[in-house]
Coordinates of C-alpha atoms and ligand atoms in Angstrom, one line a residue:
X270 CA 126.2 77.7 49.6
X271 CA 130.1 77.5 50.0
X272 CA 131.7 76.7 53.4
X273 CA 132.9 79.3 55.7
X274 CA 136.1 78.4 57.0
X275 CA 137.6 80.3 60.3
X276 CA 140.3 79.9 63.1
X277 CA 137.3 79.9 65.7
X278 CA 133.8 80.4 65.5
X279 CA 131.9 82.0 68.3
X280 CA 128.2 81.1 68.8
X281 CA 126.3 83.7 71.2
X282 CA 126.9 87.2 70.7
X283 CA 126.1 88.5 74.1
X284 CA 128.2 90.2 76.6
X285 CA 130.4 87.0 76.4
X286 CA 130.7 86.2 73.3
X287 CA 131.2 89.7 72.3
X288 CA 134.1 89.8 74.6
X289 CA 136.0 87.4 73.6
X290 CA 135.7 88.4 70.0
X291 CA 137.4 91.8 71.7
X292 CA 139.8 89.6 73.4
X293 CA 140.9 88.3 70.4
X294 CA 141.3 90.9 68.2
X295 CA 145.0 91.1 69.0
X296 CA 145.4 87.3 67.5
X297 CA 144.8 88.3 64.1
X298 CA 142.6 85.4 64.3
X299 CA 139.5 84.5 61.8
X300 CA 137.1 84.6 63.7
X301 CA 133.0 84.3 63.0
X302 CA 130.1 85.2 65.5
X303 CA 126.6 83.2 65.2
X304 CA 123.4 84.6 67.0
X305 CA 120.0 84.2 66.1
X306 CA 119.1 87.5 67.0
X307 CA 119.5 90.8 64.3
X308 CA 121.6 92.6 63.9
X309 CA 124.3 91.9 67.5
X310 CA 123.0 95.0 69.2
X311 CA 119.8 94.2 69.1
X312 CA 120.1 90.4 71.2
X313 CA 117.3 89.9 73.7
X314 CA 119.9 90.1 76.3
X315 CA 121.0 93.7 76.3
X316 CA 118.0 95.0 77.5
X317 CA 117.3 97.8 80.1
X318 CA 118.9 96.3 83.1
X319 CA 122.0 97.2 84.4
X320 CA 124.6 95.1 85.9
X321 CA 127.3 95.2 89.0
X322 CA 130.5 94.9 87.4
X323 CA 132.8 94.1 89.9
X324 CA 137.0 95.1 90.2
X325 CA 137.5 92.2 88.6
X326 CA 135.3 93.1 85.6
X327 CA 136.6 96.5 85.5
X328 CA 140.0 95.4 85.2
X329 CA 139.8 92.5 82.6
X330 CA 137.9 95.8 80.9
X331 CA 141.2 97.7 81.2
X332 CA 144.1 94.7 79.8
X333 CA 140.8 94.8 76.6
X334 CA 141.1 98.7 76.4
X335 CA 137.4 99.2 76.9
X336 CA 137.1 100.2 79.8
X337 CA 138.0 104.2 79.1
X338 CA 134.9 104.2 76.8
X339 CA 132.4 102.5 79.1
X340 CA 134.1 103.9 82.4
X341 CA 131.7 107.5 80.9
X342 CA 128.5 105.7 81.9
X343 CA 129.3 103.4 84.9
X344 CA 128.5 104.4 88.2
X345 CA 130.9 103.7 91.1
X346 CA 129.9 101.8 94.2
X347 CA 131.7 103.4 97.0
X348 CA 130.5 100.9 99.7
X349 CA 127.5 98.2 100.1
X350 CA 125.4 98.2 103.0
X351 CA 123.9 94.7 103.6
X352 CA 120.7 94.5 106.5
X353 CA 118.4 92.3 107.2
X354 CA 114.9 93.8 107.9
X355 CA 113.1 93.8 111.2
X356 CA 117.0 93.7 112.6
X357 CA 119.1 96.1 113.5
X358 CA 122.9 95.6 112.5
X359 CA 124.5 95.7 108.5
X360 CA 127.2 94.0 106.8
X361 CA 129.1 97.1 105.3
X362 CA 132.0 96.8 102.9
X363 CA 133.6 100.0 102.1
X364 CA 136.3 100.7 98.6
X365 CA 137.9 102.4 101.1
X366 CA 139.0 99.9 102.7
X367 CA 139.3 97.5 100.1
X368 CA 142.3 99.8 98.7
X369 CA 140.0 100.8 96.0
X370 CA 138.7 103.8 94.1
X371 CA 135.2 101.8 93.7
X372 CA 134.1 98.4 94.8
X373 CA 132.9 98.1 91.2
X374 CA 130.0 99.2 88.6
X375 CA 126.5 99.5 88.5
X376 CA 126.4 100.2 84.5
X377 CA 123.4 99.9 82.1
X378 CA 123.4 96.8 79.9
X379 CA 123.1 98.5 76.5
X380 CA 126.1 100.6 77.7
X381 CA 128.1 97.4 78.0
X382 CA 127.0 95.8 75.3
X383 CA 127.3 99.0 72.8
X384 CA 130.6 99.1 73.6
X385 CA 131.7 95.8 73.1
X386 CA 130.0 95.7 69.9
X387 CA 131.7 99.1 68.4
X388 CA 135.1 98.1 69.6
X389 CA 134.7 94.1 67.9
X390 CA 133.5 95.9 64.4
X391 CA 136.4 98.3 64.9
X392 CA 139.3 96.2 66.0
X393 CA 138.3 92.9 64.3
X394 CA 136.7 94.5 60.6
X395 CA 137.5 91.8 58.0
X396 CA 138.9 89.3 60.5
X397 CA 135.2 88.7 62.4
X398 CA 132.3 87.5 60.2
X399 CA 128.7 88.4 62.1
X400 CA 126.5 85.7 61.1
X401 CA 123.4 87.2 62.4
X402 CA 120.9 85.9 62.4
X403 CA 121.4 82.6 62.6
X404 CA 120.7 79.5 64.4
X405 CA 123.1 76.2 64.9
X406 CA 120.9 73.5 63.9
X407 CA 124.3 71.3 63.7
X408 CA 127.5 70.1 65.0
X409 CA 129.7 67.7 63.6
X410 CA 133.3 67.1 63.6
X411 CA 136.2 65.9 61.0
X412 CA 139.8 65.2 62.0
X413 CA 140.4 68.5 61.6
X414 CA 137.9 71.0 62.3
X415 CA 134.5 71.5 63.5
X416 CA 131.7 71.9 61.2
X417 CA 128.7 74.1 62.2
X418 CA 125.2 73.7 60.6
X419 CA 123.3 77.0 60.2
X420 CA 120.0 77.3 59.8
X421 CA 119.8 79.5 56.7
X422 CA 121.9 76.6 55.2
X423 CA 125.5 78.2 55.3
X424 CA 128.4 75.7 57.1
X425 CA 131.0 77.0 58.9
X426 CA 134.0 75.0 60.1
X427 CA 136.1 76.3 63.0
X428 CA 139.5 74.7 64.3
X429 CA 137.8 75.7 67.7
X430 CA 133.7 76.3 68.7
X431 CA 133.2 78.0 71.3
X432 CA 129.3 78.1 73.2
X433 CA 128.2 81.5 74.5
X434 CA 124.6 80.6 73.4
X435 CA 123.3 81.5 77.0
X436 CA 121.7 79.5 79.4
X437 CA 119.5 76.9 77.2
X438 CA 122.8 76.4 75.5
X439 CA 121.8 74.9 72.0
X440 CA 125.2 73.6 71.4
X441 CA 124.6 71.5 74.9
X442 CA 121.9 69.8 73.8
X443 CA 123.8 69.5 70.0
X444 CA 127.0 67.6 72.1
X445 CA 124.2 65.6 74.6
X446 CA 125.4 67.3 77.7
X447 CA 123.4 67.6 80.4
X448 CA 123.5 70.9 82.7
X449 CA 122.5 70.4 86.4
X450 CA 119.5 72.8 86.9
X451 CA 118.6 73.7 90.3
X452 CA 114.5 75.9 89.8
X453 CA 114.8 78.4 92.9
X454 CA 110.7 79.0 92.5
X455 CA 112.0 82.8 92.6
X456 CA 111.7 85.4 90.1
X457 CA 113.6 88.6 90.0
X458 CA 111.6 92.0 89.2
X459 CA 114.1 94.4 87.9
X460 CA 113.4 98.0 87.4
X461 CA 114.7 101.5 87.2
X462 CA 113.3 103.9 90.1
X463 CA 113.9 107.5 90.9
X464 CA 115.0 108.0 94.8
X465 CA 114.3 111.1 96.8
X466 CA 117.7 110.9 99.1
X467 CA 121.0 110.7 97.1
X468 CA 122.6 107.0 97.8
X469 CA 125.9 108.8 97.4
X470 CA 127.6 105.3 95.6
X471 CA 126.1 103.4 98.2
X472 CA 124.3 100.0 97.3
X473 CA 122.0 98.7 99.6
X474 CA 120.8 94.7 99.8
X475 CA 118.2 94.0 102.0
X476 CA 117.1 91.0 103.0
X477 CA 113.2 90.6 103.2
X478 CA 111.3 87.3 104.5
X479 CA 110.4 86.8 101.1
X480 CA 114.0 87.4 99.4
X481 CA 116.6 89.8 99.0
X482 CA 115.6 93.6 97.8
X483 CA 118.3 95.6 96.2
X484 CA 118.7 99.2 95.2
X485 CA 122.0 100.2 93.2
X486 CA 122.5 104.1 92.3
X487 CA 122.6 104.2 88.7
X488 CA 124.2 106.9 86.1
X489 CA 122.0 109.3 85.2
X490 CA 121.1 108.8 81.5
X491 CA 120.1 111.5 79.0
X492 CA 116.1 111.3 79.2
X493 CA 116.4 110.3 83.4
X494 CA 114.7 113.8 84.1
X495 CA 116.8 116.3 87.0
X496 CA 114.4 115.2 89.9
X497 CA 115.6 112.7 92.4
X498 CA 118.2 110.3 91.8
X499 CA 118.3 107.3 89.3
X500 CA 118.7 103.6 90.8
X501 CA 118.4 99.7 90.2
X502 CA 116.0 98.0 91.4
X503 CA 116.0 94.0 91.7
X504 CA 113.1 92.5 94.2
X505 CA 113.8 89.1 94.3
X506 CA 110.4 86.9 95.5
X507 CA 108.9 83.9 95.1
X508 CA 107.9 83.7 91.4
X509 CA 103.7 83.9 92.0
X510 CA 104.1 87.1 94.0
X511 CA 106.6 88.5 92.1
X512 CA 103.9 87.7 88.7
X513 CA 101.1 89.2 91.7
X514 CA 103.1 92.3 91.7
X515 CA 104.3 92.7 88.5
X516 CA 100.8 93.0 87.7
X517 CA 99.8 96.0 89.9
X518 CA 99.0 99.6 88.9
X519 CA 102.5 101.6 89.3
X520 CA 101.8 103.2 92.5
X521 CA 100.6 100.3 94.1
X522 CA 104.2 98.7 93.0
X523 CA 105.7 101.8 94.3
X524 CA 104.0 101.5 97.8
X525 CA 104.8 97.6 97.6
X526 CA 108.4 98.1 97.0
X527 CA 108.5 101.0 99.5
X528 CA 107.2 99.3 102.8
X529 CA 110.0 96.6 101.8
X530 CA 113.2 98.6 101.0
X531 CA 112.0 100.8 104.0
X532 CA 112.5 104.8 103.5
X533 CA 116.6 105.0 103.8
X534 CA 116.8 106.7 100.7
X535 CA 113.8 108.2 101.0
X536 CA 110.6 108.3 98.8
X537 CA 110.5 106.3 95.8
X538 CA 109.7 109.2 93.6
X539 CA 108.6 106.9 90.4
X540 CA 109.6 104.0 88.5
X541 CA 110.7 102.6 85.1
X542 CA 109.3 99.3 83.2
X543 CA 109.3 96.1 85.6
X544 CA 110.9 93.0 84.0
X545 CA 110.2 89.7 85.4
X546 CA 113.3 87.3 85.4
X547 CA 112.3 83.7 86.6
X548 CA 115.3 82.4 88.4
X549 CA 117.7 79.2 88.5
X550 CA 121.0 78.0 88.6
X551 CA 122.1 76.0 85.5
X552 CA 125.8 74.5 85.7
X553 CA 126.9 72.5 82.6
X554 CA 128.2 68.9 83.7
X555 CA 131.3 69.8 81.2
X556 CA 133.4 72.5 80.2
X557 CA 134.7 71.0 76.9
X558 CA 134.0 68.6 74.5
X559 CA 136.2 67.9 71.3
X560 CA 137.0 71.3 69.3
X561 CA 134.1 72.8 71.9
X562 CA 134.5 74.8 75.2
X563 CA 131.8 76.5 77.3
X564 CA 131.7 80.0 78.1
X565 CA 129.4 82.1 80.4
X566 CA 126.1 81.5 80.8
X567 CA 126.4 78.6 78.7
X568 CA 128.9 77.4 81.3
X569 CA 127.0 78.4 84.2
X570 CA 124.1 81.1 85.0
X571 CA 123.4 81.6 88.8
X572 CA 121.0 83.6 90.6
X573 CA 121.8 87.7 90.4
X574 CA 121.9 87.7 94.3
X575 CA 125.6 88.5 94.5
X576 CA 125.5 89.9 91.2
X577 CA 128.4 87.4 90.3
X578 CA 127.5 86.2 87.0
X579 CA 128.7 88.0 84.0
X580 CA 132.0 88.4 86.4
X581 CA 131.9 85.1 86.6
X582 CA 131.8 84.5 82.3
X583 CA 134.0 87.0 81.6
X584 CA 136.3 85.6 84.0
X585 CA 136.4 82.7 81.6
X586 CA 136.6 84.8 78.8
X587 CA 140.0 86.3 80.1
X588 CA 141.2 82.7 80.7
X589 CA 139.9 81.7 77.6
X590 CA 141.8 84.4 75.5
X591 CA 145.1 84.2 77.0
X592 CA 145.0 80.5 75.9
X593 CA 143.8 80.6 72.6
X594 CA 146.6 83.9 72.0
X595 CA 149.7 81.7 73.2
X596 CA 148.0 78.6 71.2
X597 CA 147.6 80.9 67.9
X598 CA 151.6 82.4 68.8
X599 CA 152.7 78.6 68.4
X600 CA 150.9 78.1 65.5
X601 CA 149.3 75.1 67.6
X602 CA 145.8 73.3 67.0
X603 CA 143.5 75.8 69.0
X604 CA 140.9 72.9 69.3
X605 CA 143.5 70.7 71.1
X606 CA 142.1 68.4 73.3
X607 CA 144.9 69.3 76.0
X608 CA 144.7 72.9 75.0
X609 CA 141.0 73.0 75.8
X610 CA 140.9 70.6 78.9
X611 CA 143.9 73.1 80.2
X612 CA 141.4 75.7 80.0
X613 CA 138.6 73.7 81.9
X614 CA 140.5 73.0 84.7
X615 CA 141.8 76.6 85.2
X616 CA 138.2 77.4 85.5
X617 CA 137.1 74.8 87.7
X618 CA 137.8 76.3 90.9
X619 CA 136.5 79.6 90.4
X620 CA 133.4 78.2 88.7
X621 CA 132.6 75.8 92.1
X622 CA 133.4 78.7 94.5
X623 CA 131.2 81.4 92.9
X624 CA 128.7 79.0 92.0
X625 CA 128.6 77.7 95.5
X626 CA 128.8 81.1 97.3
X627 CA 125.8 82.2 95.4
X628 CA 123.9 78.8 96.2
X629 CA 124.2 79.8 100.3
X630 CA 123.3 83.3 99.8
X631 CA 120.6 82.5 98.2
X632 CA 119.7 79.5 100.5
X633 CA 120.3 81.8 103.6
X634 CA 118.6 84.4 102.6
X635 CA 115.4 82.8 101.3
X636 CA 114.4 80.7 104.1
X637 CA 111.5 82.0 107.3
X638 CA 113.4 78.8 109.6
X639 CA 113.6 81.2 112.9
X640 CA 117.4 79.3 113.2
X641 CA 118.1 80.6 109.8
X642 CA 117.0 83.9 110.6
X643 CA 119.5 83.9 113.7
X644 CA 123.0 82.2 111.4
X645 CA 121.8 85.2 108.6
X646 CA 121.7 87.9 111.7
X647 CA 124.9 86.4 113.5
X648 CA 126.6 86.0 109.3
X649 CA 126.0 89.8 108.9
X650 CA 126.8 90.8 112.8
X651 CA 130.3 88.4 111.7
X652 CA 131.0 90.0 108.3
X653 CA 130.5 93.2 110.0
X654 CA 132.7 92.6 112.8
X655 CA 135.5 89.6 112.3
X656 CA 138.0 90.8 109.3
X657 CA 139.1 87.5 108.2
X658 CA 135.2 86.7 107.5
X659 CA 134.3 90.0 105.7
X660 CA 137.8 89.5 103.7
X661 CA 136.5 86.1 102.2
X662 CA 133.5 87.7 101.4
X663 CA 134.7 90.7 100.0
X664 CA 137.5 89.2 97.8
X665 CA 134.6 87.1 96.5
X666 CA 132.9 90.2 95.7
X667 CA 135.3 91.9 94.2
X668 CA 136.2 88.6 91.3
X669 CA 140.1 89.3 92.7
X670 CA 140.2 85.4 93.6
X671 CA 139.5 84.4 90.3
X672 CA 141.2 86.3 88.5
X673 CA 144.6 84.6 90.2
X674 CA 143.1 81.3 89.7
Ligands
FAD41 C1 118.0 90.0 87.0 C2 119.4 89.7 86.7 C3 120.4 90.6 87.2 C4 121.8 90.3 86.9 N1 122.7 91.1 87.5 C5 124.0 90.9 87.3 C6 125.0 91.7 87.8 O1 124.7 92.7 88.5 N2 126.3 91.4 87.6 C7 126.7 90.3 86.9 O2 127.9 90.0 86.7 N3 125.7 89.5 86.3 C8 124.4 89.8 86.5 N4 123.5 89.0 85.9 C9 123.9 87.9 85.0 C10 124.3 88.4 83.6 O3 123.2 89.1 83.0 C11 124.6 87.1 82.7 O4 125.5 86.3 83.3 C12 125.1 87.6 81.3 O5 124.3 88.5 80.7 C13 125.3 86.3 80.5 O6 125.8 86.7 79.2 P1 126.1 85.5 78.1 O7 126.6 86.3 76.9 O8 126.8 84.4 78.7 O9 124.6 84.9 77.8 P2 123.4 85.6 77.1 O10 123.3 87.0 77.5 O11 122.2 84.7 77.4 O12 123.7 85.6 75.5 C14 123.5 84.4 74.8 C15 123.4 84.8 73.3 O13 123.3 83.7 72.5 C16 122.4 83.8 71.5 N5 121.8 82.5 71.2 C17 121.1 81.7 72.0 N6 120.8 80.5 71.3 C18 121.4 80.6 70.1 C19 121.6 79.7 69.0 N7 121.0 78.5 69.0 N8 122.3 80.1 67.9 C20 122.8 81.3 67.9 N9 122.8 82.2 69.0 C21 122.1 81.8 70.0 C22 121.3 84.8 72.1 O14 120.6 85.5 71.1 C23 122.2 85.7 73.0 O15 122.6 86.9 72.3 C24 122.1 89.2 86.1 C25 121.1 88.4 85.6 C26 119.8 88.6 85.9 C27 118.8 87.7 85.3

């Protein structure tokens, strides 16, 4: 089987990697996109969730011209409305006052991912090889490329790599690198639920003495039915009740997840299928590694309490892009050592600040220490109240302070 040569070969095609494909379709690059799912759309990963795409997101959407065709099935979120229950007092952030038409996106996975794909096969056609599927069983390098070993035997040699192979990054363990992995003993149950009371944008985060309980209004989807309205929901517990209630009939759930949430929007009218997400924080040790860079999850997958990390990836993707693009406008080696330690180091920042935020919330917020419960009651009585601390907080939220990083 001959060698495929390219300019860069991506390996992950989830919402990452498919993005940067987009990203690059400008560069007139050769590109190539491994995943050992079949065919793209079908990854594991774009399943049935949806996800918060913050201003950020929506706006590194725009500069990629994709946002006009996924803009038709994201819902806006007009404000948040963070409590604490068995307290009185909220945490409310408002678009409003943020300046903004929405805070960000509450928008289905598939949506996101359906797009992404049609626009790469559009933009890209005979520059963008899909290897699918396929699995790297190899890496090695020559002076001047970097040779990828598939498992259905075919070799493809890129001037750059670059991993967006998820979480359990194969191309990690191919280089050696070690990830720091921090096991929250949590799991996330993640399912769709008709509400009686319209949210009106609004998306609620409660925290709960056993971990935080969102509800997100959704868009309503061809199939959703006209009664009620159509939500998120992601009940984050520890991972043996979560399994516990996972487990029970559907209106048992229902009357589990109700006494939680509380009735502020209502009756939960009915719900969708639950998905159990264990949770934990992964954090490769490096960025780079000759003629490789990490990307996304495969840089760094946190727990979906802020909802922070695709924002976070395709963060790096924008960075990413606007690298390899001036690299390929030069003509230059786009596996340059300086090129992709350049990159690293623009990311650094934003990857320690969302990573850590996310690490306190989660820390705060899943602890029964009666001290704890007074810093997360005074935290949300602050946010609510001192501007300077809700700004942090919010500009954190919206992905605005990465994006200048
Ligand atoms: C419950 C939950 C809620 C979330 N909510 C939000 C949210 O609201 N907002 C937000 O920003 N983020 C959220 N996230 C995080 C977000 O889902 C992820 O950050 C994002 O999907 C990661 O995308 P990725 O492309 O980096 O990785 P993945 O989606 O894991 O994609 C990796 C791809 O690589 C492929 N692959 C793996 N190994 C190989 C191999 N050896 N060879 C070839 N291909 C391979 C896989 O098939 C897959 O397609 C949430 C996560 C969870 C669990």
């Amino acid at each position: 089987m001959g060698e495929l040569v390219v300019d860069v070969a991506i390996v992950g095609g989830g919402l990452v990697g498919t993005s940067l494909a987009v990203a690059l379709a400008k560069t007139q690059l050769k590109l190539a996109l491994v995943d050992s799912a079949k065919p793209p759309a079908s990854t594991p990963s774009w399943d049935e969730r949806c996800i918060a795409l913050n201003d950020g997101s929506r706006r590194i959407f725009q500069n990629l011209g994709v946002w006009d065709a996924l803009s038709a099935e994201a819902q806006p979120i007009l404000s948040t409305h963070i409590s604490e229950r068995s307290r009185f007092g909220a945490a409310r952030f408002t678009a409003a006052e943020a300046g903004l038409a929405a805070l960000g996106h509450n928008t289905p996975l598939r949506a996101v991912g359906g797009v992404l794909l049609a626009q790469a096969q559009a933009r890209l056609q005979a520059h963008l090889q899909w290897l699918c599927p396929a699995r790297v069983t190899a890496l090695a390098l020559d002076t001047h490329s970097a040779k990828l070993t598939l498992d259905d035997g075919r070799i493809v040699a890129a001037k750059l790599v670059v991993a967006a192979d998820g979480a359990s990054s194969a191309l990690r363990s191919l280089l050696g690198f070690t990830a720091e992995v921090r096991d929250y003993r949590q799991s996330a149950i993640v399912t769709a639920v008709r509400v009686q009371r319209d949210p009106a944008g609004v998306a609620y985060e409660r925290f709960t003495p056993d971990g935080p309980f969102a509800v997100l209004p959704k868009p309503r989807l061809a199939g959703d039915g006209e009664a009620g309205h159509p939500c998120s929901l992601i009940w984050t517990l520890p991972t043996a009740r979560a399994e516990d209630l996972h487990a029970l009939p559907e209106a048992e759930f229902i009357a589990a997840a109700q006494a939680a949430f509380g009735e502020r929007l209502g009756r939960f009218l009915d719900i969708g299928r639950r998905i159990v997400y264990p949770l934990q924080r992964t954090v490769s040790e490096s960025l780079s590694a000759p003629r490789v860079v990490f990307c996304g999850n495969a840089a760094q997958s946190l727990h979906p309490v802020a909802a922070q990390g695709f924002n976070l990836g395709l963060r790096d993707v924008a960075m990413l892009a606007v690298r390899l693009a001036e690299a390929a406008a030069r003509d230059a080696d786009l596996g340059a050592s300086t090129l992709l330690a350049d990159y690293a180091a623009s990311r650094a920042d934003d990857r320690r600040r969302t990573a850590d935020f996310t690490d306190q919330l989660v820390r705060l917020f899943s602890n029964r220490l009666p001290v704890l419960s007074q810093l997360r009651h005074l935290g949300l009585l602050a946010m609510d109240l001192l501007p300077p601390a809700k700004d942090a907080v919010l500009r954190q939220n919206l992905g605005h302070s990465g994006l200048s990083a």
